[in-house]
mmCIF file of C-alpha atoms in Angstrom:
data_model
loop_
_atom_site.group_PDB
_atom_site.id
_atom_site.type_symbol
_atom_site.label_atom_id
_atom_site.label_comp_id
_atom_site.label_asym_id
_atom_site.label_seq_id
_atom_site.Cartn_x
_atom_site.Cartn_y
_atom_site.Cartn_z
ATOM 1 C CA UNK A 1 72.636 66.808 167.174
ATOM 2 C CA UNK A 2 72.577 65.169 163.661
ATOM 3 C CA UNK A 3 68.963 66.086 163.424
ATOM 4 C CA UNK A 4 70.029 69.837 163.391
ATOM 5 C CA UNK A 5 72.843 69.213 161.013
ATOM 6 C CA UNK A 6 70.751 67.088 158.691
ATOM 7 C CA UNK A 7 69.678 69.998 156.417
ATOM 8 C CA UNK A 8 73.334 71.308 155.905
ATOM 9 C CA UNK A 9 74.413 67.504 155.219
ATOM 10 C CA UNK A 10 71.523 67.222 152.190
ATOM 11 C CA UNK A 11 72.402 70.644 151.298
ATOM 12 C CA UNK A 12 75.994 69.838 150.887
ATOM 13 C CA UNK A 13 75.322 66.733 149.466
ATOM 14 C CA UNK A 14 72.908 67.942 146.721
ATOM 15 C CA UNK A 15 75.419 70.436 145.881
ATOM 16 C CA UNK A 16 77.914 68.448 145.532
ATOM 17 C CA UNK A 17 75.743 65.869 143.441
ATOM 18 C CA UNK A 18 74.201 68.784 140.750
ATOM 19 C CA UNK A 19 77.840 70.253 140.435
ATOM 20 C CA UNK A 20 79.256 66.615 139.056
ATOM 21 C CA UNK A 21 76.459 65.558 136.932
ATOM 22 C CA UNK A 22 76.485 69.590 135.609
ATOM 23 C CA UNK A 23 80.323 68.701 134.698
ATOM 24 C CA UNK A 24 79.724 65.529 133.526
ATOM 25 C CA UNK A 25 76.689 66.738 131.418
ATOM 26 C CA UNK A 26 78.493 70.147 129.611
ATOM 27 C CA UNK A 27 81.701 67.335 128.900
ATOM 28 C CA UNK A 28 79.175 65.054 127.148
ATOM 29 C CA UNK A 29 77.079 67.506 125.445
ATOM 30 C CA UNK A 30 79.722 70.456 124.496
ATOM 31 C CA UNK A 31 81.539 71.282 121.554
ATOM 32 C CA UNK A 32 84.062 68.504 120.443
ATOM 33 C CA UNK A 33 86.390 70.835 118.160
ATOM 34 C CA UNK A 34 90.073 71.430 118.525
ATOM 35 C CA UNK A 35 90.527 74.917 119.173
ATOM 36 C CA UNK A 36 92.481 76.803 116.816
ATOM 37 C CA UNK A 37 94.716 80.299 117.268
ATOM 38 C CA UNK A 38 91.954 82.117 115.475
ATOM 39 C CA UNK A 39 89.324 80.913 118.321
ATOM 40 C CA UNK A 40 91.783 81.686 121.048
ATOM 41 C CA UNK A 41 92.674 84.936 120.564
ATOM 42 C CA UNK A 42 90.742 87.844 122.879
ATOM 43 C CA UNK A 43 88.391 90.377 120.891
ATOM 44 C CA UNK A 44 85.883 92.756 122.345
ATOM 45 C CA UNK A 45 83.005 93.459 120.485
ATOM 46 C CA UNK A 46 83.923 91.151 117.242
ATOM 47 C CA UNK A 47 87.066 93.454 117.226
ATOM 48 C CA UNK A 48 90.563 91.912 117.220
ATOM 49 C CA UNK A 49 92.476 93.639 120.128
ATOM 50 C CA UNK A 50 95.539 95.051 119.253
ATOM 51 C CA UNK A 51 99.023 94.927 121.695
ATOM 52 C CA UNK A 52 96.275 93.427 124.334
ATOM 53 C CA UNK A 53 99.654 92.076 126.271
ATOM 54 C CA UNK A 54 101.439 95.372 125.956
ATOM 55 C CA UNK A 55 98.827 97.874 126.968
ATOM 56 C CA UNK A 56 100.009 99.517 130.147
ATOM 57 C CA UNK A 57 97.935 101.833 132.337
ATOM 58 C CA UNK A 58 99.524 105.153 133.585
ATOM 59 C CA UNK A 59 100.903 105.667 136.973
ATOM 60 C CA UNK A 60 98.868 108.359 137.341
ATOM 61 C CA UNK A 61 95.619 105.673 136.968
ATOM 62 C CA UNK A 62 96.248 104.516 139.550
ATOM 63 C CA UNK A 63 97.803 107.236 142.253
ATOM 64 C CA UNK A 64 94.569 109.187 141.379
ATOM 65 C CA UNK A 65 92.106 105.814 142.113
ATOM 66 C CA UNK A 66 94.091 105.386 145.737
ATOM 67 C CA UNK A 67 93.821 108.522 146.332
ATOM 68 C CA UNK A 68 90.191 108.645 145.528
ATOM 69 C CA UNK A 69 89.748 105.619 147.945
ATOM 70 C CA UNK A 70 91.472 107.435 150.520
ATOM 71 C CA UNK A 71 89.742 110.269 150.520
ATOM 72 C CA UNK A 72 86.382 108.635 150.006
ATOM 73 C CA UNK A 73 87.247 106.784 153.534
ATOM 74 C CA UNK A 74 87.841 109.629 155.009
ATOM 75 C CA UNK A 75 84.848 111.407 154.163
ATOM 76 C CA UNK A 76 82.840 108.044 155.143
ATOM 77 C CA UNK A 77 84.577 108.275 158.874
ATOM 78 C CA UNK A 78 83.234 112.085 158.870
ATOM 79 C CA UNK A 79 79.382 111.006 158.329
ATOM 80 C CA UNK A 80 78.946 108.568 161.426
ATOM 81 C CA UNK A 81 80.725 111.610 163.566
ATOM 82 C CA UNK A 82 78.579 114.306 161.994
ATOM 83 C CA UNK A 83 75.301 112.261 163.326
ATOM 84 C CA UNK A 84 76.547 111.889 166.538
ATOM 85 C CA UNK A 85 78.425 115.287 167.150
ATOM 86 C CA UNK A 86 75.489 116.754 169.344
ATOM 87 C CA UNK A 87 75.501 114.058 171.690
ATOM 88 C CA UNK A 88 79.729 113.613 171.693
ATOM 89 C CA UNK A 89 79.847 117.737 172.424
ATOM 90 C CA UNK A 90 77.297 117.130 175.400
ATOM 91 C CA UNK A 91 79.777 114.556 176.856
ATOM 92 C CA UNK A 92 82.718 116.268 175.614
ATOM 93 C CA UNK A 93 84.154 119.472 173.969
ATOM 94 C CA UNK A 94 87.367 117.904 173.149
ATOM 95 C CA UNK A 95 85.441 115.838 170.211
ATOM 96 C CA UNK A 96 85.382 119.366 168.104
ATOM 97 C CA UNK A 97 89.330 119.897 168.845
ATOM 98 C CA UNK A 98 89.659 115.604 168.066
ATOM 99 C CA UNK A 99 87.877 116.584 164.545
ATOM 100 C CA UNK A 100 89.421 119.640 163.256
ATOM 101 C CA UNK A 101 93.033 117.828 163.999
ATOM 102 C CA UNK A 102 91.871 115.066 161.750
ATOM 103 C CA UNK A 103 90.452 117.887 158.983
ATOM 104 C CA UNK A 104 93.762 119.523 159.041
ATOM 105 C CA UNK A 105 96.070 116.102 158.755
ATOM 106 C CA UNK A 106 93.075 115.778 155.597
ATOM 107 C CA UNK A 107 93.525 118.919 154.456
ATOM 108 C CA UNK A 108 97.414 118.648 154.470
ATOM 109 C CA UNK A 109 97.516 115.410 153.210
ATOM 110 C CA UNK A 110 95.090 116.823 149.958
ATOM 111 C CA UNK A 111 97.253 119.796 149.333
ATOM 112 C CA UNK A 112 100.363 117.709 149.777
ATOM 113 C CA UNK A 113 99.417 115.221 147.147
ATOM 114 C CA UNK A 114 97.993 118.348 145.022
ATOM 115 C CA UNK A 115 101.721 120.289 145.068
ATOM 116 C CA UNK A 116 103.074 116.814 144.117
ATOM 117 C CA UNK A 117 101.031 117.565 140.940
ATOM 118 C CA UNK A 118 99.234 113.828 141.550
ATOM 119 C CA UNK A 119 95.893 115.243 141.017
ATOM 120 C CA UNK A 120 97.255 116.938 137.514
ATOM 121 C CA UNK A 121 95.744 114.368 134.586
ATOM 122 C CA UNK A 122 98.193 114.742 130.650
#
């Protein structure tokens, strides 16, 4: 038995070893300077970012990005059904009925979340 877990043992072992002496290396050979408020503070692009703690996305970011997701998901459960729905009718008619319930619990849901005016994007 240790002869099959031999190669896992050096692999962890050599992993382990590389990730110290990496540590210890980049603590020996990195920069020694104090860091100072002007080095800490976040840019983009060489750009000082302004209210970076403040900035707040919409509500509406986000209820549109779940909703995407959900209705992404749903479309991804229709694809596996649409390659199979010749051989799912042979067995069974009630598949087609199973289908169009779950298009129009979809289709409710969409027009639902649409006369909630979630989909509307000021």
């Amino acid at each position: 038995m240790i002869q099959q877990l031999a190669p896992i043992l050096v692999l962890i072992a050599v992993v382990v070893i590389f990730s110290v002496v990496a540590i210890f290396l980049t603590s020996l050979t990195g920069p020694k300077k104090n860091p100072t408020i002007a080095k800490q503070m976040p840019y983009e692009c060489g750009v000082p970012g302004i209210n970076v703690r403040t900035t707040k996305f919409p509500v509406k970011f986000y209820l549109t990005a779940i909703l995407f997701i959900l209705f992404d998901i749903e479309v991804i459960f229709l694809y596996p059904w649409a390659l199979v729905f010749s051989d799912l009718l042979k067995k069974s008619p009630f598949v087609f009925i199973e289908m169009m319930i779950f298009m129009v619990i979809l289709t409710f849901g969409l027009f639902y979340v649409w006369k909630g005016q979630a989909l509307d994007w000021d």
